[in-house]
Coordinates of C-alpha atoms and ligand atoms in Angstrom, one line a residue:
M1 CA 189.0 110.2 161.5
A2 CA 185.7 109.1 160.3
T3 CA 183.5 107.1 162.6
E4 CA 180.7 106.3 160.0
A5 CA 178.1 106.0 162.6
K6 CA 174.9 104.6 160.9
P7 CA 171.8 105.9 162.6
A8 CA 168.7 103.9 162.2
A9 CA 166.6 105.0 159.1
P10 CA 163.7 107.3 160.2
T11 CA 160.2 106.2 159.6
E12 CA 159.0 107.8 156.2
D13 CA 155.7 109.8 155.7
P14 CA 153.9 106.8 153.9
V15 CA 152.1 109.1 151.5
K16 CA 155.4 110.8 150.3
L17 CA 157.0 107.2 150.1
A18 CA 154.2 106.1 148.0
E19 CA 154.3 109.1 145.7
F20 CA 158.2 108.8 145.5
E21 CA 157.9 105.1 144.6
A22 CA 155.2 105.8 142.1
R23 CA 157.7 108.3 140.5
C24 CA 160.5 105.7 140.4
D25 CA 158.0 103.2 138.7
R26 CA 157.1 105.7 136.1
G27 CA 160.8 106.2 135.2
E28 CA 160.8 109.8 136.4
T29 CA 164.1 111.2 137.4
I30 CA 164.7 112.4 140.9
E31 CA 166.4 115.7 141.2
P32 CA 168.5 117.0 144.4
K33 CA 165.7 119.3 145.8
D34 CA 162.9 116.5 145.4
W35 CA 161.6 114.7 148.4
M36 CA 163.4 111.4 148.8
P37 CA 163.4 108.7 151.5
E38 CA 166.5 109.0 153.8
K39 CA 167.5 105.5 153.0
Y40 CA 167.5 106.4 149.2
R41 CA 169.6 109.1 150.0
R42 CA 172.1 107.0 152.1
Q43 CA 172.1 104.3 149.6
L44 CA 173.0 106.7 146.7
T45 CA 175.7 108.5 148.9
R46 CA 177.3 105.2 149.8
M47 CA 177.1 103.6 146.1
M48 CA 178.0 107.1 144.3
S49 CA 180.8 107.8 146.7
Q50 CA 182.4 104.4 146.5
H51 CA 182.2 104.7 142.7
A52 CA 184.0 107.9 142.8
H53 CA 186.7 106.5 145.2
S54 CA 187.2 103.7 142.6
E55 CA 187.7 106.1 139.7
V56 CA 190.5 107.8 141.7
V57 CA 192.1 104.6 143.1
G58 CA 191.9 103.3 139.7
M59 CA 194.5 105.8 138.4
L60 CA 197.3 104.0 140.4
P61 CA 197.7 100.5 138.7
E62 CA 197.8 102.3 135.4
G63 CA 199.7 105.4 136.2
N64 CA 202.5 103.1 137.5
W65 CA 203.1 102.3 133.6
I66 CA 203.1 105.7 132.2
T67 CA 206.9 106.1 132.2
R68 CA 207.2 102.7 130.7
A69 CA 204.9 103.0 127.9
P70 CA 206.7 101.5 124.7
N71 CA 206.1 104.4 122.5
L72 CA 204.7 108.0 122.4
R73 CA 201.4 107.1 121.0
R74 CA 200.7 104.4 123.8
K75 CA 202.1 107.0 126.3
M76 CA 199.7 109.8 125.3
C77 CA 196.8 107.3 125.2
L78 CA 197.7 106.2 128.9
I79 CA 198.1 109.6 130.2
A80 CA 194.8 110.8 128.7
K81 CA 193.0 107.7 130.3
V82 CA 194.5 108.1 133.7
Q83 CA 193.5 111.8 133.5
D84 CA 190.0 110.8 132.4
E85 CA 189.6 108.5 135.4
G86 CA 190.5 111.3 137.8
G87 CA 188.1 113.6 136.1
H88 CA 185.3 110.9 136.4
G89 CA 185.9 110.6 140.1
L90 CA 185.7 114.5 140.6
Y91 CA 182.6 114.5 138.5
I92 CA 180.9 111.8 140.6
Y93 CA 181.9 113.3 143.9
C94 CA 180.2 116.6 142.7
G95 CA 177.1 114.5 142.1
T96 CA 177.3 112.7 145.4
E97 CA 177.5 116.2 147.2
T98 CA 174.1 117.1 145.7
L99 CA 172.9 114.5 148.2
G100 CA 174.1 116.6 151.1
T101 CA 177.4 115.2 152.2
D102 CA 180.5 117.2 151.7
R103 CA 183.3 115.7 149.7
A104 CA 186.0 116.1 152.4
E105 CA 183.8 113.7 154.5
L106 CA 183.3 111.2 151.8
I107 CA 187.1 111.2 151.2
D108 CA 187.8 111.0 154.8
Q109 CA 185.4 107.9 154.9
Y110 CA 187.5 105.8 152.5
L111 CA 190.9 107.0 153.5
Y112 CA 190.6 106.5 157.2
G113 CA 187.1 104.9 157.6
T114 CA 185.6 101.8 156.1
A115 CA 184.1 103.0 152.8
K116 CA 184.9 100.7 150.0
Y117 CA 186.2 101.0 146.5
S118 CA 186.2 98.5 143.7
S119 CA 187.9 95.2 144.4
I120 CA 189.6 95.4 140.9
F121 CA 192.0 98.0 141.9
N122 CA 193.8 95.9 144.4
Y123 CA 195.5 93.6 141.9
P124 CA 199.0 94.4 140.7
T125 CA 199.9 95.6 137.1
L126 CA 202.9 93.3 136.6
T127 CA 203.4 93.7 132.8
W128 CA 202.6 96.1 129.9
A129 CA 200.1 93.7 128.6
D130 CA 198.1 94.4 131.9
I131 CA 197.5 98.0 130.7
G132 CA 195.6 96.6 127.6
V133 CA 193.8 94.0 129.5
I134 CA 192.5 96.6 132.0
G135 CA 191.2 98.7 129.2
W136 CA 189.5 95.6 127.5
L137 CA 188.0 93.9 130.6
V138 CA 188.1 96.4 133.4
D139 CA 186.7 99.3 131.5
G140 CA 184.7 96.8 129.4
A141 CA 182.9 95.7 132.6
A142 CA 182.6 99.0 134.0
I143 CA 180.7 100.0 130.5
V144 CA 178.3 97.3 131.0
N145 CA 177.6 98.4 134.5
Q146 CA 177.6 102.1 133.8
T147 CA 175.5 102.0 130.7
M148 CA 172.6 100.8 132.9
L149 CA 173.4 103.4 135.4
A150 CA 172.9 106.1 132.8
H151 CA 169.3 105.4 133.3
A152 CA 169.3 105.4 137.2
S153 CA 166.4 107.4 138.9
Y154 CA 168.8 109.9 140.5
G155 CA 169.4 112.6 137.7
P156 CA 172.9 113.9 138.7
Y157 CA 174.3 110.4 138.8
A158 CA 172.5 109.4 135.5
R159 CA 173.9 112.5 133.8
A160 CA 177.5 111.8 135.0
M161 CA 177.2 108.3 133.7
I162 CA 176.3 109.5 130.0
R163 CA 179.6 111.3 129.7
I164 CA 181.7 108.8 131.5
C165 CA 180.6 106.0 129.3
K166 CA 181.5 107.8 126.2
E167 CA 185.1 108.2 127.7
E168 CA 185.0 104.6 128.9
N169 CA 184.3 103.4 125.4
F170 CA 187.6 105.1 124.2
H171 CA 189.4 103.3 127.1
K172 CA 188.1 99.9 126.2
R173 CA 188.9 100.5 122.6
Q174 CA 192.4 101.5 123.1
G175 CA 192.8 98.4 125.4
Y176 CA 191.4 95.9 123.2
E177 CA 193.4 97.4 120.3
L178 CA 196.6 96.8 122.6
C179 CA 195.7 93.3 123.4
A180 CA 195.0 92.6 119.7
T181 CA 198.4 94.0 118.8
L182 CA 200.2 91.9 121.4
A183 CA 198.1 88.7 120.4
R184 CA 199.5 88.8 116.9
G185 CA 203.0 89.7 117.8
T186 CA 205.9 87.5 118.8
P187 CA 205.3 84.5 120.8
A188 CA 206.6 86.2 123.7
Q189 CA 204.1 89.2 123.3
K190 CA 201.3 86.6 122.8
A191 CA 202.3 84.6 126.0
M192 CA 202.4 88.0 128.1
V193 CA 199.0 89.1 127.0
Q194 CA 197.4 85.6 127.6
D195 CA 199.2 85.7 131.1
A196 CA 197.6 89.0 131.8
V197 CA 194.1 87.9 130.7
N198 CA 194.5 84.8 132.9
R199 CA 195.2 87.0 135.9
W200 CA 192.5 89.6 135.3
W201 CA 189.4 87.6 134.1
W202 CA 188.2 86.5 137.6
P203 CA 188.8 89.8 139.1
S204 CA 186.9 91.5 136.2
L205 CA 183.9 89.2 137.0
M206 CA 184.1 90.0 140.8
M207 CA 183.6 93.8 139.8
F208 CA 179.9 93.0 139.4
G209 CA 179.4 92.3 143.1
P210 CA 178.2 89.3 145.0
H211 CA 175.5 86.9 143.7
D212 CA 171.9 88.5 143.7
T213 CA 171.2 86.1 146.6
N214 CA 174.1 87.5 148.5
S215 CA 173.5 91.3 147.7
P216 CA 172.2 93.2 150.6
H217 CA 171.5 96.4 148.9
S218 CA 170.1 95.1 145.5
A219 CA 166.4 95.1 146.6
D220 CA 166.3 98.7 147.6
L221 CA 168.4 99.7 144.6
L222 CA 166.4 97.7 142.1
R223 CA 163.0 99.0 143.6
W224 CA 163.9 102.5 143.4
K225 CA 165.4 102.1 140.0
V226 CA 168.9 103.1 140.8
K227 CA 170.1 99.7 139.4
Q228 CA 168.2 98.6 136.4
K229 CA 169.7 95.2 136.3
S230 CA 170.9 92.7 139.1
N231 CA 174.7 92.0 139.7
D232 CA 174.3 88.6 138.1
D233 CA 172.4 89.7 134.9
L234 CA 175.1 92.3 134.2
R235 CA 177.9 89.8 134.9
Q236 CA 176.3 87.4 132.5
R237 CA 175.9 90.3 129.9
F238 CA 179.7 91.1 130.3
V239 CA 180.8 87.3 129.7
N240 CA 178.4 87.3 126.7
L241 CA 179.9 90.2 125.2
T242 CA 183.7 89.3 125.9
V243 CA 183.9 85.6 125.0
P244 CA 183.6 86.4 121.1
Q245 CA 186.0 89.3 121.5
A246 CA 188.6 86.9 123.0
Q247 CA 188.0 84.4 120.3
A248 CA 188.4 87.2 117.7
I249 CA 191.9 87.9 118.8
G250 CA 193.0 84.3 119.5
L251 CA 193.1 84.4 123.3
T252 CA 191.5 82.1 125.8
L253 CA 189.6 82.8 129.0
P254 CA 190.9 80.8 131.9
D255 CA 187.6 79.1 132.8
P256 CA 187.3 75.2 131.8
D257 CA 183.5 75.5 132.4
L258 CA 183.0 78.1 130.0
K259 CA 180.2 76.8 127.4
L260 CA 177.5 78.2 125.1
D261 CA 174.2 77.4 126.1
Q262 CA 172.4 77.0 122.8
A263 CA 168.9 77.3 124.2
T264 CA 169.6 80.8 126.0
G265 CA 172.5 82.1 123.9
D266 CA 174.2 82.7 127.3
W267 CA 177.9 81.7 128.0
K268 CA 177.7 79.7 131.0
F269 CA 180.9 80.1 133.3
G270 CA 182.3 78.6 136.5
E271 CA 182.0 79.7 139.9
I272 CA 183.8 82.7 141.1
D273 CA 186.2 82.2 144.1
W274 CA 184.0 84.3 146.6
S275 CA 186.6 83.7 149.4
E276 CA 189.1 85.8 147.3
F277 CA 186.4 88.2 146.6
N278 CA 185.5 88.7 150.2
A279 CA 189.2 88.9 151.3
V280 CA 189.8 91.9 148.8
I281 CA 186.9 93.6 149.9
A282 CA 187.9 93.3 153.5
G283 CA 191.2 94.9 152.7
N284 CA 193.3 91.8 152.4
G285 CA 193.8 91.8 148.8
P286 CA 197.3 91.9 147.0
M287 CA 197.5 95.5 146.8
N288 CA 195.0 97.1 149.3
R289 CA 197.5 98.3 151.8
E290 CA 199.7 99.9 149.1
R291 CA 196.7 101.6 147.3
I292 CA 195.4 103.0 150.6
A293 CA 198.8 104.2 151.7
A294 CA 199.5 105.8 148.2
R295 CA 196.1 107.6 148.4
R296 CA 196.6 108.8 151.9
K297 CA 200.2 110.1 151.1
A298 CA 198.9 112.0 148.0
H299 CA 195.9 113.3 150.1
E300 CA 198.2 114.6 153.0
E301 CA 200.8 116.0 150.9
G302 CA 198.1 117.9 149.0
A303 CA 196.7 119.5 152.1
W304 CA 198.6 122.9 151.2
V305 CA 196.9 122.9 147.8
R306 CA 193.5 122.8 149.2
E307 CA 194.4 125.3 151.9
A308 CA 195.7 127.7 149.0
A309 CA 192.8 127.1 147.1
A310 CA 190.3 127.9 150.0
A311 CA 192.4 131.0 150.9
Y312 CA 192.3 132.3 147.3
A313 CA 188.5 131.7 147.2
A314 CA 188.0 133.6 150.4
K315 CA 190.1 136.5 149.2
H316 CA 188.1 136.9 145.8
Q317 CA 184.7 136.3 147.4
P318 CA 182.5 139.5 147.0
A319 CA 181.9 141.2 150.2
A320 CA 178.4 140.6 151.7
G321 CA 175.8 142.6 149.7
Q322 CA 178.3 143.5 146.8
A323 CA 177.2 142.4 143.4
A324 CA 179.0 139.6 141.7
Ligands
LIG401 N1 184.5 95.9 145.1 C1 184.2 96.3 146.4 N2 183.3 96.1 147.0 C2 182.3 95.7 146.5 C3 182.1 95.1 145.1 C4 183.4 95.1 144.4 N3 183.5 94.8 143.3 N4 180.9 94.6 144.8 C5 180.0 94.8 146.0 N5 181.0 95.3 146.8 C6 180.4 95.7 148.2 C7 179.4 96.7 148.3 O1 179.9 98.1 148.1 C8 178.7 96.4 149.6 O2 179.4 97.0 150.5 P1 178.9 98.2 151.7 O3 177.7 97.7 152.3 O4 180.1 98.1 152.7 O5 178.9 99.4 150.9 C9 178.6 94.9 149.7 O6 179.9 94.6 148.8 C10 177.5 94.2 149.2 O7 177.3 94.3 147.7 P2 175.9 94.7 147.0 O8 175.8 93.8 145.9 O9 174.9 94.6 148.0 O10 176.2 96.3 146.8 P3 175.6 97.1 145.6 O11 174.1 96.8 145.5 O12 175.9 98.5 146.0 O13 176.3 96.6 144.3 C11 178.0 97.5 142.8 C12 177.6 96.7 144.0 C13 177.5 96.5 141.6 C14 179.5 97.6 142.7 C15 177.2 98.7 142.8 O14 177.5 99.5 143.8 C16 177.7 99.5 141.6 O15 177.1 99.4 140.3 N6 178.2 100.6 141.8 C17 178.6 101.7 140.8 C18 179.7 101.3 139.7 C19 181.1 101.3 140.6 O16 181.2 101.6 141.7 N7 181.9 100.6 139.8 C20 183.3 100.6 140.4 C21 184.4 100.5 139.4 S1 184.8 101.8 138.7 C22 185.4 101.7 137.5 O17 185.3 100.6 137.0 C23 186.3 102.6 136.8 C24 186.6 102.5 135.4 O18 187.4 103.6 135.0 C25 187.4 101.2 135.2

């Protein structure tokens, strides 16, 4: 079991720290073998590993609908999307390992410790329309966040985001197309997609994290150019992009306070229910227990695959001194 002890950050060499921060300010990319403050390494390990866990947990709510997709085209799209999410997770785990923590330890931290994964994946997928809405809103929110992370100061993370965002764009488009199809379908189909939007809207806004004033990690991450924009700035950008998309397909968003501010061009929105957000990230959301139980089961039942892969690799490793 992971204990996740967090030793105090060591005092950094002030000269090296100043050089490092100057590099970040100049927009240079930090690579794995470059000097970096221990806190930068820790912050990135935390954020990137939580991102990787989110991608993998994110396969569960959608995977649940693969057998029930209404036609072959939709089934193929959904299988491909779920597979992409697994690939994103593996890709980000690889990037995280370049910071010096083994993947097995990272996975242990979320399956048996206290590492987080995105709150959004703790909600149930009740109808087929949820699959469209996840593509449109959840992947849409992920794109807004991750397009910025493609400019993050840490090279392996930024490069991973470029490829991931390309795939997320497909995910969003298939989801929006699914929602548009249902919205112009029968009254029952339109009602089903509207109900799904009503349930997923607020949790999608929560994906961007707490208000800036309540975000303990933002100051470091913004100073070191891991984050390029704050949680609230990205949330606002997502709302501004999404309101016209909802209008275009005749759906409404469940917020009576949504109003265009003519002066700024921003869509002002109501207050998020932070008590719900805090409950979900503390492990008490509607599906937290099921999600973790499903991931633990898969991990434990997959132990023999990892052992077989390690045995195979050991058998085929060239003997010491032998050329590859
Ligand atoms: N869900 C769960 N935990 C969250 C959260 C959320 N939506 N938002 C914030 N938190 C947690 C943080 O992890 C942190 O907890 P910790 O100290 O235990 O690690 C705490 O709340 C305080 O929040 P901060 O704002 O200070 O944390 P950050 O500065 O790290 O910002 C973040 C949070 C915006 C989520 C940022 O970490 C980030 O941009 N991460 C990378 C992107 C990511 O992880 N996305 C997850 C979704 S993946 C996805 O969408 C897959 C796609 O296929 C749909």
